[in-house]
Short mmCIF file of C-alpha atoms and ligand atoms in Angstrom, two decimals:
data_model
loop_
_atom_site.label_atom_id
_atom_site.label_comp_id
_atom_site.label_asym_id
_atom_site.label_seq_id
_atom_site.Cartn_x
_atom_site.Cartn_y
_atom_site.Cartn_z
CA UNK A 19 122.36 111.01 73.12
CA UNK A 20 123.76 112.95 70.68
CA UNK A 21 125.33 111.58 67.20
CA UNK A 22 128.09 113.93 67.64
CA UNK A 23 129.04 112.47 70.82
CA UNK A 24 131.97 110.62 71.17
CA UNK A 25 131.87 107.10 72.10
CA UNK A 26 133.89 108.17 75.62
CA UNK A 27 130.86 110.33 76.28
CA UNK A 28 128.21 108.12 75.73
CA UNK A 29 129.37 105.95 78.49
CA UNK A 30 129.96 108.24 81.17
CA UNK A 31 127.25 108.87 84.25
CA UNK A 32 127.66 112.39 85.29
CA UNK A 33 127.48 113.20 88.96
CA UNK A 34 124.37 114.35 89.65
CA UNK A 35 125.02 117.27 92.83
CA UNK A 36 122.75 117.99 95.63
CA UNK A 37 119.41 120.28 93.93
CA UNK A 38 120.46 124.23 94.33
CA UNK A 39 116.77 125.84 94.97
CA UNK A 40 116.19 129.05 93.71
CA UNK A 41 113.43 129.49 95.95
CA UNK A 42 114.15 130.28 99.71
CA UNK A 43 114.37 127.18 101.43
CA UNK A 44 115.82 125.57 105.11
CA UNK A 45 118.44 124.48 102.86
CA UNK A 46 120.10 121.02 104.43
CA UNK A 47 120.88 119.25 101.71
CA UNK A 48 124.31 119.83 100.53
CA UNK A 49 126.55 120.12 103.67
CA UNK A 50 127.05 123.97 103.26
CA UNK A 51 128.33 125.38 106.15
CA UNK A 52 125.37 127.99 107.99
CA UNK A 53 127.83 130.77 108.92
CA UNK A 54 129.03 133.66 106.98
CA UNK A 55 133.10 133.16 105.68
CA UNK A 56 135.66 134.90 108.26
CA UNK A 57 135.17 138.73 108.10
CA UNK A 58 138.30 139.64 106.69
CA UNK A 59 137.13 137.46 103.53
CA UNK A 60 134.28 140.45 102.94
CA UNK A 61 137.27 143.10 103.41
CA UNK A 62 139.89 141.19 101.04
CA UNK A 63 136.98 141.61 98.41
CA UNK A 64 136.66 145.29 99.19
CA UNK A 65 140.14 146.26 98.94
CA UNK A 66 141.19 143.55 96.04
CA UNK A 67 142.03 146.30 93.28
CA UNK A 68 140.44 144.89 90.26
CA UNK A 69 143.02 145.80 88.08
CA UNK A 70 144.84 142.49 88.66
CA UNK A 71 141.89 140.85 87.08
CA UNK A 72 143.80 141.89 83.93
CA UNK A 73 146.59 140.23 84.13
CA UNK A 74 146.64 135.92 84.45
CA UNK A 75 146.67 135.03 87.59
CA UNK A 76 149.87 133.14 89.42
CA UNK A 77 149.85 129.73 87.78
CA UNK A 78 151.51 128.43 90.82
CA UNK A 79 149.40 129.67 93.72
CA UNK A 80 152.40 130.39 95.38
CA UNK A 81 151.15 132.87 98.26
CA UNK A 82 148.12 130.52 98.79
CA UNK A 83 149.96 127.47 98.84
CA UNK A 84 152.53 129.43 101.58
CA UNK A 85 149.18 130.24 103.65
CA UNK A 86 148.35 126.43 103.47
CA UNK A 87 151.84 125.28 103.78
CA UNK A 88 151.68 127.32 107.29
CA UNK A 89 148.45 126.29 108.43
CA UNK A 90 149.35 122.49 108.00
CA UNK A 91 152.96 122.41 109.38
CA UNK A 92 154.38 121.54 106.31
CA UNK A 93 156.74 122.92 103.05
CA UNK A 94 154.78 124.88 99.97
CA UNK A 95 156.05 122.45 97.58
CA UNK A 96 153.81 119.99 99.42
CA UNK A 97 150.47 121.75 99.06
CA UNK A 98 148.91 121.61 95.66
CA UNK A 99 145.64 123.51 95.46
CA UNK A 100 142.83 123.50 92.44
CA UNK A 101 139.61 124.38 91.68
CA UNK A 102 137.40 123.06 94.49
CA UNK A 103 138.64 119.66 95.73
CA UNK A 104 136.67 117.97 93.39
CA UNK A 105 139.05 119.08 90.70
CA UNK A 106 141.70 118.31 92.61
CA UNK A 107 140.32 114.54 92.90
CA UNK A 108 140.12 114.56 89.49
CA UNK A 109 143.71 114.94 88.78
CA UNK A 110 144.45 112.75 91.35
CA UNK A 111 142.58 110.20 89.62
CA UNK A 112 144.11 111.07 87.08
CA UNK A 113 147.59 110.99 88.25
CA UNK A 114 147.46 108.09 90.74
CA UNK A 115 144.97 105.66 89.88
CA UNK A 116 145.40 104.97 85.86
CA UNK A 117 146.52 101.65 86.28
CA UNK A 118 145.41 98.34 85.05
CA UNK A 119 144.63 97.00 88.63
CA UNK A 120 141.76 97.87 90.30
CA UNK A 121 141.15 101.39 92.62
CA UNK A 122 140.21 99.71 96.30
CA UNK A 123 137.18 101.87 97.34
CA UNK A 124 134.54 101.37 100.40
CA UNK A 125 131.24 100.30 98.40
CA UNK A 126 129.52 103.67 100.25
CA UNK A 127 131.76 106.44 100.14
CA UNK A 128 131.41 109.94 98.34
CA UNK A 129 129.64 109.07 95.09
CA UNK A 130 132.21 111.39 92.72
CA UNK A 131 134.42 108.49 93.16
CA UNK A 132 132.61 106.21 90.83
CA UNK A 133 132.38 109.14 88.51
CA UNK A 134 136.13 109.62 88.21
CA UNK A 135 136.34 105.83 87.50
CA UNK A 136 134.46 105.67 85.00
CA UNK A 137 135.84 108.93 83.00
CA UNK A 138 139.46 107.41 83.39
CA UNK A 139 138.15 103.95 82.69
CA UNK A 140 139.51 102.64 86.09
CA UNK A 141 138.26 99.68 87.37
CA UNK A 142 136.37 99.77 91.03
CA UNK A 143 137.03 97.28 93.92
CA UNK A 144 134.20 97.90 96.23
CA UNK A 145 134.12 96.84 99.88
CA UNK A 146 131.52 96.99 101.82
CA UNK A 147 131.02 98.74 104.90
CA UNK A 148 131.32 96.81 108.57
CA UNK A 149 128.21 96.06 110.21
CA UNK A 150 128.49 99.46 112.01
CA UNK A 151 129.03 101.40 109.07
CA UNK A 152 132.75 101.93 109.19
CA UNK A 153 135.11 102.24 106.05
CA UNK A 154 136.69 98.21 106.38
CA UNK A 155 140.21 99.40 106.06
CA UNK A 156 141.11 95.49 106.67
CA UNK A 157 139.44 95.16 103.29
CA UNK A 158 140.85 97.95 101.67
CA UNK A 159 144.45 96.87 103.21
CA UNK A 160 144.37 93.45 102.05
CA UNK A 161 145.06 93.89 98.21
CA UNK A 162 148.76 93.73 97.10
CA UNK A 163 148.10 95.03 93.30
CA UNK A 164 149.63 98.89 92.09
CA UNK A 165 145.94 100.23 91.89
CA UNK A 166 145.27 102.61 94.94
CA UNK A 167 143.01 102.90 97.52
CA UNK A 168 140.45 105.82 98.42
CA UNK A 169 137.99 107.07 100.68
CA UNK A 170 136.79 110.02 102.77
CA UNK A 171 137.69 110.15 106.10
CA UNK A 172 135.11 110.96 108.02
CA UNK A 173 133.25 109.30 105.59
CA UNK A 174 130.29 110.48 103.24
CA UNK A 175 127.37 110.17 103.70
CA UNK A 176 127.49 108.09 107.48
CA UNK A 177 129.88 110.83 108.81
CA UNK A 178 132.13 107.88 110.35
CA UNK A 179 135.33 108.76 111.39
CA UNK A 180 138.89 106.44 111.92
CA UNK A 181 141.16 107.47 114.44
CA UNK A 182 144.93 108.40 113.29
CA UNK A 183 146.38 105.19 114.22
CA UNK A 184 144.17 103.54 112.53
CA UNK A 185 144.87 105.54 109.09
CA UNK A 186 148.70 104.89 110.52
CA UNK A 187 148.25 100.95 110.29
CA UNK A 188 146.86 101.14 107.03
CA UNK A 189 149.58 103.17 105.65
CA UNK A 190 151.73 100.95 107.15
CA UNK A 191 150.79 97.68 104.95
CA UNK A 192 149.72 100.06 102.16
CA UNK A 193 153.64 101.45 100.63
CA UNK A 194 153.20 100.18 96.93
CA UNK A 195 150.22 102.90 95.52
CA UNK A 196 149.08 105.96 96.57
CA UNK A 197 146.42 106.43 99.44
CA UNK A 198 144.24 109.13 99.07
CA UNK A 199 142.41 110.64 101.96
CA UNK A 200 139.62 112.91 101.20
CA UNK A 201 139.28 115.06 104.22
CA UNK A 202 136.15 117.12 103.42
CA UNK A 203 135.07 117.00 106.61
CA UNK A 204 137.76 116.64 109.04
CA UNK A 205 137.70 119.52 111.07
CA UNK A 206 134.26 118.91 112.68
CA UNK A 207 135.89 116.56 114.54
CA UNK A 208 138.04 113.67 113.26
CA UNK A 209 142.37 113.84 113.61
CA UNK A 210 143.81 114.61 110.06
CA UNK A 211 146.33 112.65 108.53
CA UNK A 212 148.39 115.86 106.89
CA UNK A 213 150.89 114.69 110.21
CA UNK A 214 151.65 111.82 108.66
CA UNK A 215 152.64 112.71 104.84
CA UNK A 216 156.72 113.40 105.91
CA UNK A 217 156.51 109.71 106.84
CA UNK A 218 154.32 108.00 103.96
CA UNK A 219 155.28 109.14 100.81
CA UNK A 220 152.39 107.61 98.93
CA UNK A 221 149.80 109.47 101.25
CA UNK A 222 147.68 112.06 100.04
CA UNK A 223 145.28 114.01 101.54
CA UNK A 224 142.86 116.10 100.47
CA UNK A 225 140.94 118.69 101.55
CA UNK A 226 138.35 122.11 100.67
CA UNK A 227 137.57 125.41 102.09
CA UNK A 228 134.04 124.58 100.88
CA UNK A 229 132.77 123.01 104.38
CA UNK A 230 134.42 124.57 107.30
CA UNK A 231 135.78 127.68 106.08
CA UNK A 232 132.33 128.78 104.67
CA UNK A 233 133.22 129.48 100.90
CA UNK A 234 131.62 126.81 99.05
CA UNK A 235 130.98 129.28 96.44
CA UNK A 236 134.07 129.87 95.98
CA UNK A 237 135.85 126.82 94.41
CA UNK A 238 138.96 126.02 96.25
CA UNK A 239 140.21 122.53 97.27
CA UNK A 240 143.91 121.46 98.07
CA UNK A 241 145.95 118.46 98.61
CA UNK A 242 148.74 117.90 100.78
CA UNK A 243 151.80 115.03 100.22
CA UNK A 244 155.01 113.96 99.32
CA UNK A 245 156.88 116.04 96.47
CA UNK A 246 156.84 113.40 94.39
CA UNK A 247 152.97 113.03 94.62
CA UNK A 248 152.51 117.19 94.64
CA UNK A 249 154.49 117.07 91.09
CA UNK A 250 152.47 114.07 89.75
CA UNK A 251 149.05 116.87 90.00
CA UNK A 252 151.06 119.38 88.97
CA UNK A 253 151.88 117.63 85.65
CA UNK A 254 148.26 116.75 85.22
CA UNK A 255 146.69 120.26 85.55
CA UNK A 256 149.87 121.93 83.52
CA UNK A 257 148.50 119.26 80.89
CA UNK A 258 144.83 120.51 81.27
CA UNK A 259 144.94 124.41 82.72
CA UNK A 260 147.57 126.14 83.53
CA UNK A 261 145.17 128.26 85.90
CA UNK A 262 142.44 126.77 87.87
CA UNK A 263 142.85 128.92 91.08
CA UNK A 264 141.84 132.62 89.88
CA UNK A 265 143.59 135.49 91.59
CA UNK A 266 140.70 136.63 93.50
CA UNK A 267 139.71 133.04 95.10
CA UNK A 268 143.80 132.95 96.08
CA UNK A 269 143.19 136.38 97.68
CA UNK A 270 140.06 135.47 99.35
CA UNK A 271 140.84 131.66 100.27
CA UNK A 272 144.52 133.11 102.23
CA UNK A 273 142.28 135.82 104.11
CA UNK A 274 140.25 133.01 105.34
CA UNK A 275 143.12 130.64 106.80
CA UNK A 276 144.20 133.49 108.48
CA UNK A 277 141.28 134.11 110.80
CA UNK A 278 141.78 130.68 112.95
CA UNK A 279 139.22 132.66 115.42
CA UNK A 280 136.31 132.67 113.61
CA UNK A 281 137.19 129.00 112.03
CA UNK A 282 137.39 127.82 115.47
CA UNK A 283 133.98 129.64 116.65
CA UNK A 284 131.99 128.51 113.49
CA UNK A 285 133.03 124.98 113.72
CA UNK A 286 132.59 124.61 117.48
CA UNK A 287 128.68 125.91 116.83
CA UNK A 288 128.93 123.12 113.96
CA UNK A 289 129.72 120.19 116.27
CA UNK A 290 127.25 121.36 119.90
CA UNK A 291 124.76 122.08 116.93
CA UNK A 292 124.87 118.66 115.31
CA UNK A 293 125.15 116.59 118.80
CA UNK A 294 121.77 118.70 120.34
CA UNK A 295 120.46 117.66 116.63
CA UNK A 296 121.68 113.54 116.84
CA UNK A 297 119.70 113.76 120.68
CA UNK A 298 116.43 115.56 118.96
CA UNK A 299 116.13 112.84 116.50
CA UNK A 300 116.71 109.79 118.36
CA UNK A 301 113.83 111.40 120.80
CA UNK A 302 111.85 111.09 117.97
CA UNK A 303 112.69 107.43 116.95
CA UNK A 304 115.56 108.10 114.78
CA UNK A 305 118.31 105.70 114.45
CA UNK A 306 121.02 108.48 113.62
CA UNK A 307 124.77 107.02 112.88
CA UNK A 308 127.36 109.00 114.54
CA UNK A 309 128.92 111.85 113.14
CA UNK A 310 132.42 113.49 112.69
CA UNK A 311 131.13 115.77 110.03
CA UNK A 312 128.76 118.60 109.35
CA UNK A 313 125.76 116.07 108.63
CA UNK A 314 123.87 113.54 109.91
CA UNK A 315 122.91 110.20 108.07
CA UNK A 316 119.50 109.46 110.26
CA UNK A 317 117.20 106.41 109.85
CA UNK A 318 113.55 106.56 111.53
CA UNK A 319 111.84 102.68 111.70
CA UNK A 320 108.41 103.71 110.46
CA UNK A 321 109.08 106.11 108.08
CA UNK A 322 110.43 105.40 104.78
CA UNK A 323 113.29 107.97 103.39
CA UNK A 324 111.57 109.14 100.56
CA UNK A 325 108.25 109.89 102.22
CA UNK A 326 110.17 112.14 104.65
CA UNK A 327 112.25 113.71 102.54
CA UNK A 328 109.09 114.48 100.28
CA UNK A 329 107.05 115.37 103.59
CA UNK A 330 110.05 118.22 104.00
CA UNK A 331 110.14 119.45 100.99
CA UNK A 332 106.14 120.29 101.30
CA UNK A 333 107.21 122.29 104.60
CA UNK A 334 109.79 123.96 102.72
CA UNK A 335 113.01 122.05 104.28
CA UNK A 336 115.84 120.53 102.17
CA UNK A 337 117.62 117.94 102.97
CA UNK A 338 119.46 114.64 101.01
CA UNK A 339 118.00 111.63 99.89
CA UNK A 340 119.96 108.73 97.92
CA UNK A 341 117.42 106.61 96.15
CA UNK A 342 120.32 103.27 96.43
CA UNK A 343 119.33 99.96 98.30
CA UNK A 344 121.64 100.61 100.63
CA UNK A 345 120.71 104.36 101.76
CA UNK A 346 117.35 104.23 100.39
CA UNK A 347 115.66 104.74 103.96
CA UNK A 348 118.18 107.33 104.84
CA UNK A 349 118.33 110.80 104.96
CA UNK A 350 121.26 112.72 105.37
CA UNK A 351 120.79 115.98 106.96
CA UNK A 352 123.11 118.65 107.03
CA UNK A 353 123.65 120.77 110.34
CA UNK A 354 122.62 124.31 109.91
CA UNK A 355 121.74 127.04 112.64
CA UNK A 356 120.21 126.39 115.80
CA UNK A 357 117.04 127.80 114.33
CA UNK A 358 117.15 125.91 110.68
CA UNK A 359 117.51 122.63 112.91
CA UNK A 360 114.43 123.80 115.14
CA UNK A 361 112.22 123.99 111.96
CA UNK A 362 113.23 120.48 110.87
CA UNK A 363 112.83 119.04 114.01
CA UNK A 364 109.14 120.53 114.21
CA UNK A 365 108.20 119.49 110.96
CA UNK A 366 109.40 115.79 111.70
CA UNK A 367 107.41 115.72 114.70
CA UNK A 368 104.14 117.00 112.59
CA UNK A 369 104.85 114.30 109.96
CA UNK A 370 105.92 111.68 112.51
CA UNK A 371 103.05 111.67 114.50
C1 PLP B 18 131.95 118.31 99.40
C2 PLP B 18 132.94 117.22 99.17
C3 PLP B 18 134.00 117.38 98.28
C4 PLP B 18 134.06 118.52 97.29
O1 PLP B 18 134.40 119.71 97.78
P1 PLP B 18 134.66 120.94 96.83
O2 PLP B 18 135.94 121.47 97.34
O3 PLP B 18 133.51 121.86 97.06
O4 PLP B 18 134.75 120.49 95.41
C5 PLP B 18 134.96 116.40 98.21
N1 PLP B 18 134.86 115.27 98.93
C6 PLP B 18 133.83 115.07 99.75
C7 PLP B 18 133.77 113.80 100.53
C8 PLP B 18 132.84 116.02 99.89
O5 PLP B 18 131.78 115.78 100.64
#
């Protein structure tokens, strides 16, 4: 605390991110993705002639929202692209979900959401997961307020995914505020929603070449919706930075959509990786929550989370532990290379035994 502080800051709770080791480490703890970006990302950065770093950089994106635009089957002036999704999220927050009624939220979803709230002062709605750890879209359906409703789909951390009609029937009772779908982690497996945003104007997804196009380091997250919505962030990040997306990321992030081969090769190793991982762990007494995503939330019944998170660490292997009632004997373990899972499955064996 800090005198000089304003009241505003006082009150917020930072999000905390998953620990980036400086040491080398099996590093499963922040849902990176294992695999190198596509090649022609390495050759965009060779031949990028630094002299554009000079000028400002498009403040509309324009080529990279094109690129995006094409990938998803929709119009440029329906992509909206920022500084990592997170930033995006925040303008959405922003932009969507300043209202005096309450955001509906699933009480375990990606814990930035909470965050958000409570830098825009919005009020939280929490509903609880089913008994199988699915997002209760009954729950988040049944409000008729102008708040908004939120969540990841698959889900963070249990990696649960709905199906499309499912998202469908939800958008279907749903028209009055905007409902955001955070799609992180959709292309190790779940159906995106993106199809549906010519028919649900209040939809908007989101999404990040952080996870499955390798470039976490990079910073680039989009959203995809109705005009209407895509203006809404617009106005928000004119009002904030005129620039978030740098000219090099653009370059880099448009090389990457365009190599669909290596996308579909890295996230096909992904997805046999993380099933061969889900059977390795229940062999060893896991209880391990399925998974449309790059991680694996896994339970064991006579181990406590924190003791084998701590027992990995000592055998220098990384992975996420949330110290909440609720996740408190989970860890959630994100799927590397065939070799990085082989180390953590041998040192769970030597501390399970
Ligand atoms: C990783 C993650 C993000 C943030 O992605 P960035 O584009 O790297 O900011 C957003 N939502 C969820 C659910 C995530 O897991």
């Amino acid at each position: 605390m800090s005198q000089y502080w304003s009241p505003a800051v006082r009150e917020l709770t930072p999000y905390v991110p998953g620990e980036q080791p400086r040491e080398q480490l099996v590093k499963l703890n922040t849902n990176e993705n294992p695999y190198p970006p596509a090649p022609g990302v390495g050759e965009a950065l060779r031949h990028y002639a630094t002299d554009h770093l000079r000028l400002y950089p498009d403040p509309t994106s324009a080529d990279l929202r094109e690129a995006l635009a094409e990938n998803f089957q929709v119009t440029s002036s329906q992509v909206f692209v920022g500084n990592g999704s997170d930033e995006v999220l925040a303008f959405a927050f922003q932009a969507f979900f300043c209202h005096q009624a309450p955001l509906d939220v699933p009480a375990i979803t990606y814990s930035f959401y909470p965050v958000y709230a409570n830098l825009y002062r919005i009020e939280l709605r929490k509903h609880p997961l089913t008994a199988n750890w699915e997002v209760d879209i009954e729950a988040l359906a049944a409000n008729t307020e102008r708040g908004g409703v939120i969540f990841a789909n698959p889900n963070a951390p249990t990696g649960h995914a709905h199906s499309l009609e499912t998202i469908e029937a939800l958008l279907k009772r749903v028209t009055d505020r905007v409902v955001l779908i955070d799609e992180a982690y959709v292309d190790f497996g779940a159906e995106s929603a993106v199809t549906l945003i010519n028919r649900y104007p209040n939809l908007l997804v989101t999404g990040t070449f952080s996870k499955s196009r390798s470039l976490a380091g990079l910073r680039l997250g989009y959203a995809v919706g109705s005009e209407e919505l895509i203006d809404g962030l617009e106005r928000v990040k004119d009002s904030f930075n005129s620039f978030p997306v740098d000219s090099l990321a653009s370059v880099v992030g448009i090389a990457a959509l365009k190599d669909t081969e290596h996308f579909e090769a890295c996230r096909e190793y992904v997805i046999t990786t993380r099933e061969r991982t889900r059977q390795r762990l229940e062999a060893l007494g896991f209880e391990v929550l399925p998974s449309k995503a790059n991680f694996v939330l896994a339970q064991h019944p006579s181990f406590a989370g924190a003791q084998l998170y701590a027992g990995l660490r000592e055998r220098g292997i990384l992975v996420r532990h949330f110290n909440t009632p609720e996740l408190n004997n989970f860890l959630r373990i994100t799927i590397g290379t065939d070799d990085e899972m082989d180390s953590l499955i041998e040192a769970l064996q030597t501390i399970c035994a």
